[in-house]
């Protein structure tokens, strides 16, 4: 896999982690920062026609708006976002510096919790962050 914004080992680790967690229901995996993004995985039966520039813009704004709007509420600290669509789900896992969004065919809340745990571990390893 040729990568441009992350090294190949990190990209392979993210994809392997997501594939292990989500199995065949994983549709796509995109890593992003505030200024760039890279789609690291796209299932073979899907078209490369998504407007990832728009997705990333919405996801960063969504992350910032959500964390700001709910900070200090009884809901607690923001963890992740699930978006439900007619043909699948989008899961956004972000930190203040980078993030991942993955799309799946189907999943339960328990599945999403395990996906987030696995992905956060890899993101945190990348920069030496601790939760």
PDB file of C-alpha atoms in Angstrom:
ATOM      1  CA  UNK A   1       0.000   0.000   0.000  1.00  0.00           C
ATOM      2  CA  UNK A   2       1.468   3.401  -0.980  1.00  0.00           C
ATOM      3  CA  UNK A   3       0.737   6.138   1.529  1.00  0.00           C
ATOM      4  CA  UNK A   4       1.378   9.870   1.532  1.00  0.00           C
ATOM      5  CA  UNK A   5       0.501  11.399   4.928  1.00  0.00           C
ATOM      6  CA  UNK A   6       1.297   8.470   7.214  1.00  0.00           C
ATOM      7  CA  UNK A   7       4.032   5.915   7.056  1.00  0.00           C
ATOM      8  CA  UNK A   8       3.224   2.548   5.565  1.00  0.00           C
ATOM      9  CA  UNK A   9       3.594   0.634   8.846  1.00  0.00           C
ATOM     10  CA  UNK A  10       1.067   2.889  10.603  1.00  0.00           C
ATOM     11  CA  UNK A  11      -1.348   2.690   7.645  1.00  0.00           C
ATOM     12  CA  UNK A  12      -1.065  -1.115   7.548  1.00  0.00           C
ATOM     13  CA  UNK A  13      -1.664  -1.303  11.307  1.00  0.00           C
ATOM     14  CA  UNK A  14      -4.795   0.869  11.077  1.00  0.00           C
ATOM     15  CA  UNK A  15      -6.211  -1.169   8.190  1.00  0.00           C
ATOM     16  CA  UNK A  16      -5.406  -4.497   9.856  1.00  0.00           C
ATOM     17  CA  UNK A  17      -6.981  -3.318  13.116  1.00  0.00           C
ATOM     18  CA  UNK A  18     -10.141  -2.108  11.384  1.00  0.00           C
ATOM     19  CA  UNK A  19     -10.407  -5.253   9.234  1.00  0.00           C
ATOM     20  CA  UNK A  20      -9.952  -7.463  12.289  1.00  0.00           C
ATOM     21  CA  UNK A  21     -12.555  -5.530  14.293  1.00  0.00           C
ATOM     22  CA  UNK A  22     -15.175  -5.077  11.550  1.00  0.00           C
ATOM     23  CA  UNK A  23     -14.467  -8.060   9.302  1.00  0.00           C
ATOM     24  CA  UNK A  24     -16.180  -8.145   5.919  1.00  0.00           C
ATOM     25  CA  UNK A  25     -18.615  -5.395   6.905  1.00  0.00           C
ATOM     26  CA  UNK A  26     -15.802  -2.797   6.707  1.00  0.00           C
ATOM     27  CA  UNK A  27     -16.461  -0.637   3.645  1.00  0.00           C
ATOM     28  CA  UNK A  28     -13.739   2.015   3.906  1.00  0.00           C
ATOM     29  CA  UNK A  29     -11.154   3.544   6.212  1.00  0.00           C
ATOM     30  CA  UNK A  30      -9.819   7.101   5.927  1.00  0.00           C
ATOM     31  CA  UNK A  31      -7.164   8.711   8.112  1.00  0.00           C
ATOM     32  CA  UNK A  32      -7.244  12.498   8.395  1.00  0.00           C
ATOM     33  CA  UNK A  33      -5.554  15.471   9.981  1.00  0.00           C
ATOM     34  CA  UNK A  34      -6.669  19.092  10.030  1.00  0.00           C
ATOM     35  CA  UNK A  35      -4.968  19.727   6.701  1.00  0.00           C
ATOM     36  CA  UNK A  36      -4.939  16.438   4.818  1.00  0.00           C
ATOM     37  CA  UNK A  37      -6.488  12.992   4.484  1.00  0.00           C
ATOM     38  CA  UNK A  38      -5.846   9.636   2.925  1.00  0.00           C
ATOM     39  CA  UNK A  39      -8.197   6.776   2.193  1.00  0.00           C
ATOM     40  CA  UNK A  40      -6.295   3.727   3.405  1.00  0.00           C
ATOM     41  CA  UNK A  41      -8.867   1.072   2.559  1.00  0.00           C
ATOM     42  CA  UNK A  42     -11.805   0.701   0.195  1.00  0.00           C
ATOM     43  CA  UNK A  43     -13.594  -2.608  -0.187  1.00  0.00           C
ATOM     44  CA  UNK A  44     -13.294  -4.059  -3.712  1.00  0.00           C
ATOM     45  CA  UNK A  45     -17.026  -3.940  -4.494  1.00  0.00           C
ATOM     46  CA  UNK A  46     -17.260  -0.152  -3.901  1.00  0.00           C
ATOM     47  CA  UNK A  47     -16.626   2.752  -6.267  1.00  0.00           C
ATOM     48  CA  UNK A  48     -13.961   5.393  -5.617  1.00  0.00           C
ATOM     49  CA  UNK A  49     -16.461   8.196  -6.180  1.00  0.00           C
ATOM     50  CA  UNK A  50     -16.965   9.594  -2.672  1.00  0.00           C
ATOM     51  CA  UNK A  51     -16.244  13.288  -2.192  1.00  0.00           C
ATOM     52  CA  UNK A  52     -13.727  12.796   0.607  1.00  0.00           C
ATOM     53  CA  UNK A  53     -12.783  16.505   0.696  1.00  0.00           C
ATOM     54  CA  UNK A  54     -16.331  17.360   1.759  1.00  0.00           C
ATOM     55  CA  UNK A  55     -16.542  14.436   4.188  1.00  0.00           C
ATOM     56  CA  UNK A  56     -13.345  15.481   5.946  1.00  0.00           C
ATOM     57  CA  UNK A  57     -14.453  19.123   6.160  1.00  0.00           C
ATOM     58  CA  UNK A  58     -17.751  18.124   7.719  1.00  0.00           C
ATOM     59  CA  UNK A  59     -16.118  15.665  10.104  1.00  0.00           C
ATOM     60  CA  UNK A  60     -13.602  18.218  11.441  1.00  0.00           C
ATOM     61  CA  UNK A  61     -16.276  20.884  11.840  1.00  0.00           C
ATOM     62  CA  UNK A  62     -18.574  18.295  13.384  1.00  0.00           C
ATOM     63  CA  UNK A  63     -15.902  17.241  15.851  1.00  0.00           C
ATOM     64  CA  UNK A  64     -15.122  20.801  16.905  1.00  0.00           C
ATOM     65  CA  UNK A  65     -18.780  21.849  17.106  1.00  0.00           C
ATOM     66  CA  UNK A  66     -19.753  18.751  19.072  1.00  0.00           C
ATOM     67  CA  UNK A  67     -16.937  18.925  21.583  1.00  0.00           C
ATOM     68  CA  UNK A  68     -17.500  22.647  22.125  1.00  0.00           C
ATOM     69  CA  UNK A  69     -21.297  22.385  22.391  1.00  0.00           C
ATOM     70  CA  UNK A  70     -21.394  19.537  24.905  1.00  0.00           C
ATOM     71  CA  UNK A  71     -18.271  20.281  26.941  1.00  0.00           C
ATOM     72  CA  UNK A  72     -19.004  20.279  30.653  1.00  0.00           C
ATOM     73  CA  UNK A  73     -22.482  18.774  30.338  1.00  0.00           C
ATOM     74  CA  UNK A  74     -23.884  15.839  32.271  1.00  0.00           C
ATOM     75  CA  UNK A  75     -23.222  13.671  29.209  1.00  0.00           C
ATOM     76  CA  UNK A  76     -19.512  13.542  29.998  1.00  0.00           C
ATOM     77  CA  UNK A  77     -16.540  13.654  27.665  1.00  0.00           C
ATOM     78  CA  UNK A  78     -17.066  13.208  23.920  1.00  0.00           C
ATOM     79  CA  UNK A  79     -15.958   9.771  22.696  1.00  0.00           C
ATOM     80  CA  UNK A  80     -16.957   9.202  19.051  1.00  0.00           C
ATOM     81  CA  UNK A  81     -19.656   9.774  16.444  1.00  0.00           C
ATOM     82  CA  UNK A  82     -21.828   7.272  14.587  1.00  0.00           C
ATOM     83  CA  UNK A  83     -23.778   8.385  11.533  1.00  0.00           C
ATOM     84  CA  UNK A  84     -26.501   6.084  10.247  1.00  0.00           C
ATOM     85  CA  UNK A  85     -27.332   6.005   6.535  1.00  0.00           C
ATOM     86  CA  UNK A  86     -29.588   3.923   4.332  1.00  0.00           C
ATOM     87  CA  UNK A  87     -26.710   1.737   3.120  1.00  0.00           C
ATOM     88  CA  UNK A  88     -24.372   1.724   6.080  1.00  0.00           C
ATOM     89  CA  UNK A  89     -22.755   3.514   8.972  1.00  0.00           C
ATOM     90  CA  UNK A  90     -19.942   6.026   9.372  1.00  0.00           C
ATOM     91  CA  UNK A  91     -17.872   5.974  12.552  1.00  0.00           C
ATOM     92  CA  UNK A  92     -15.660   8.977  13.356  1.00  0.00           C
ATOM     93  CA  UNK A  93     -12.909   8.615  15.949  1.00  0.00           C
ATOM     94  CA  UNK A  94     -10.885  11.777  16.499  1.00  0.00           C
ATOM     95  CA  UNK A  95      -8.374  13.447  18.714  1.00  0.00           C
ATOM     96  CA  UNK A  96      -7.400  17.090  18.634  1.00  0.00           C
ATOM     97  CA  UNK A  97      -4.762  16.319  15.967  1.00  0.00           C
ATOM     98  CA  UNK A  98      -5.983  13.494  13.786  1.00  0.00           C
ATOM     99  CA  UNK A  99      -8.745  11.017  13.247  1.00  0.00           C
ATOM    100  CA  UNK A 100     -10.184   8.111  11.366  1.00  0.00           C
ATOM    101  CA  UNK A 101     -13.512   7.566   9.822  1.00  0.00           C
ATOM    102  CA  UNK A 102     -14.597   4.145   8.794  1.00  0.00           C
ATOM    103  CA  UNK A 103     -17.714   2.990   7.071  1.00  0.00           C
ATOM    104  CA  UNK A 104     -19.415  -0.346   7.599  1.00  0.00           C
ATOM    105  CA  UNK A 105     -22.399  -2.253   6.293  1.00  0.00           C
ATOM    106  CA  UNK A 106     -23.877  -3.052   9.662  1.00  0.00           C
ATOM    107  CA  UNK A 107     -22.943  -3.023  13.307  1.00  0.00           C
ATOM    108  CA  UNK A 108     -24.286  -2.779  16.829  1.00  0.00           C
ATOM    109  CA  UNK A 109     -23.353  -0.259  19.517  1.00  0.00           C
ATOM    110  CA  UNK A 110     -21.211  -2.964  21.109  1.00  0.00           C
ATOM    111  CA  UNK A 111     -19.427  -3.409  17.755  1.00  0.00           C
ATOM    112  CA  UNK A 112     -18.810   0.335  17.488  1.00  0.00           C
ATOM    113  CA  UNK A 113     -17.407   0.446  21.021  1.00  0.00           C
ATOM    114  CA  UNK A 114     -14.897  -2.282  20.136  1.00  0.00           C
ATOM    115  CA  UNK A 115     -13.971  -0.545  16.848  1.00  0.00           C
ATOM    116  CA  UNK A 116     -13.337   2.700  18.728  1.00  0.00           C
ATOM    117  CA  UNK A 117     -11.220   1.014  21.389  1.00  0.00           C
ATOM    118  CA  UNK A 118      -9.049  -0.646  18.741  1.00  0.00           C
ATOM    119  CA  UNK A 119      -8.653   2.469  16.572  1.00  0.00           C
ATOM    120  CA  UNK A 120      -7.970   4.817  19.527  1.00  0.00           C
ATOM    121  CA  UNK A 121      -5.204   2.515  20.688  1.00  0.00           C
ATOM    122  CA  UNK A 122      -3.476   2.788  17.301  1.00  0.00           C
ATOM    123  CA  UNK A 123      -3.942   6.585  17.083  1.00  0.00           C
ATOM    124  CA  UNK A 124      -2.611   7.021  20.610  1.00  0.00           C
ATOM    125  CA  UNK A 125       0.419   4.808  19.884  1.00  0.00           C
ATOM    126  CA  UNK A 126       1.266   6.970  16.868  1.00  0.00           C
ATOM    127  CA  UNK A 127       1.875  10.090  18.910  1.00  0.00           C
ATOM    128  CA  UNK A 128       2.566   8.598  22.317  1.00  0.00           C
ATOM    129  CA  UNK A 129      -0.673   9.921  23.787  1.00  0.00           C
ATOM    130  CA  UNK A 130      -2.225   8.302  26.815  1.00  0.00           C
ATOM    131  CA  UNK A 131      -5.938   8.322  27.585  1.00  0.00           C
TER     132      UNK A 131
END
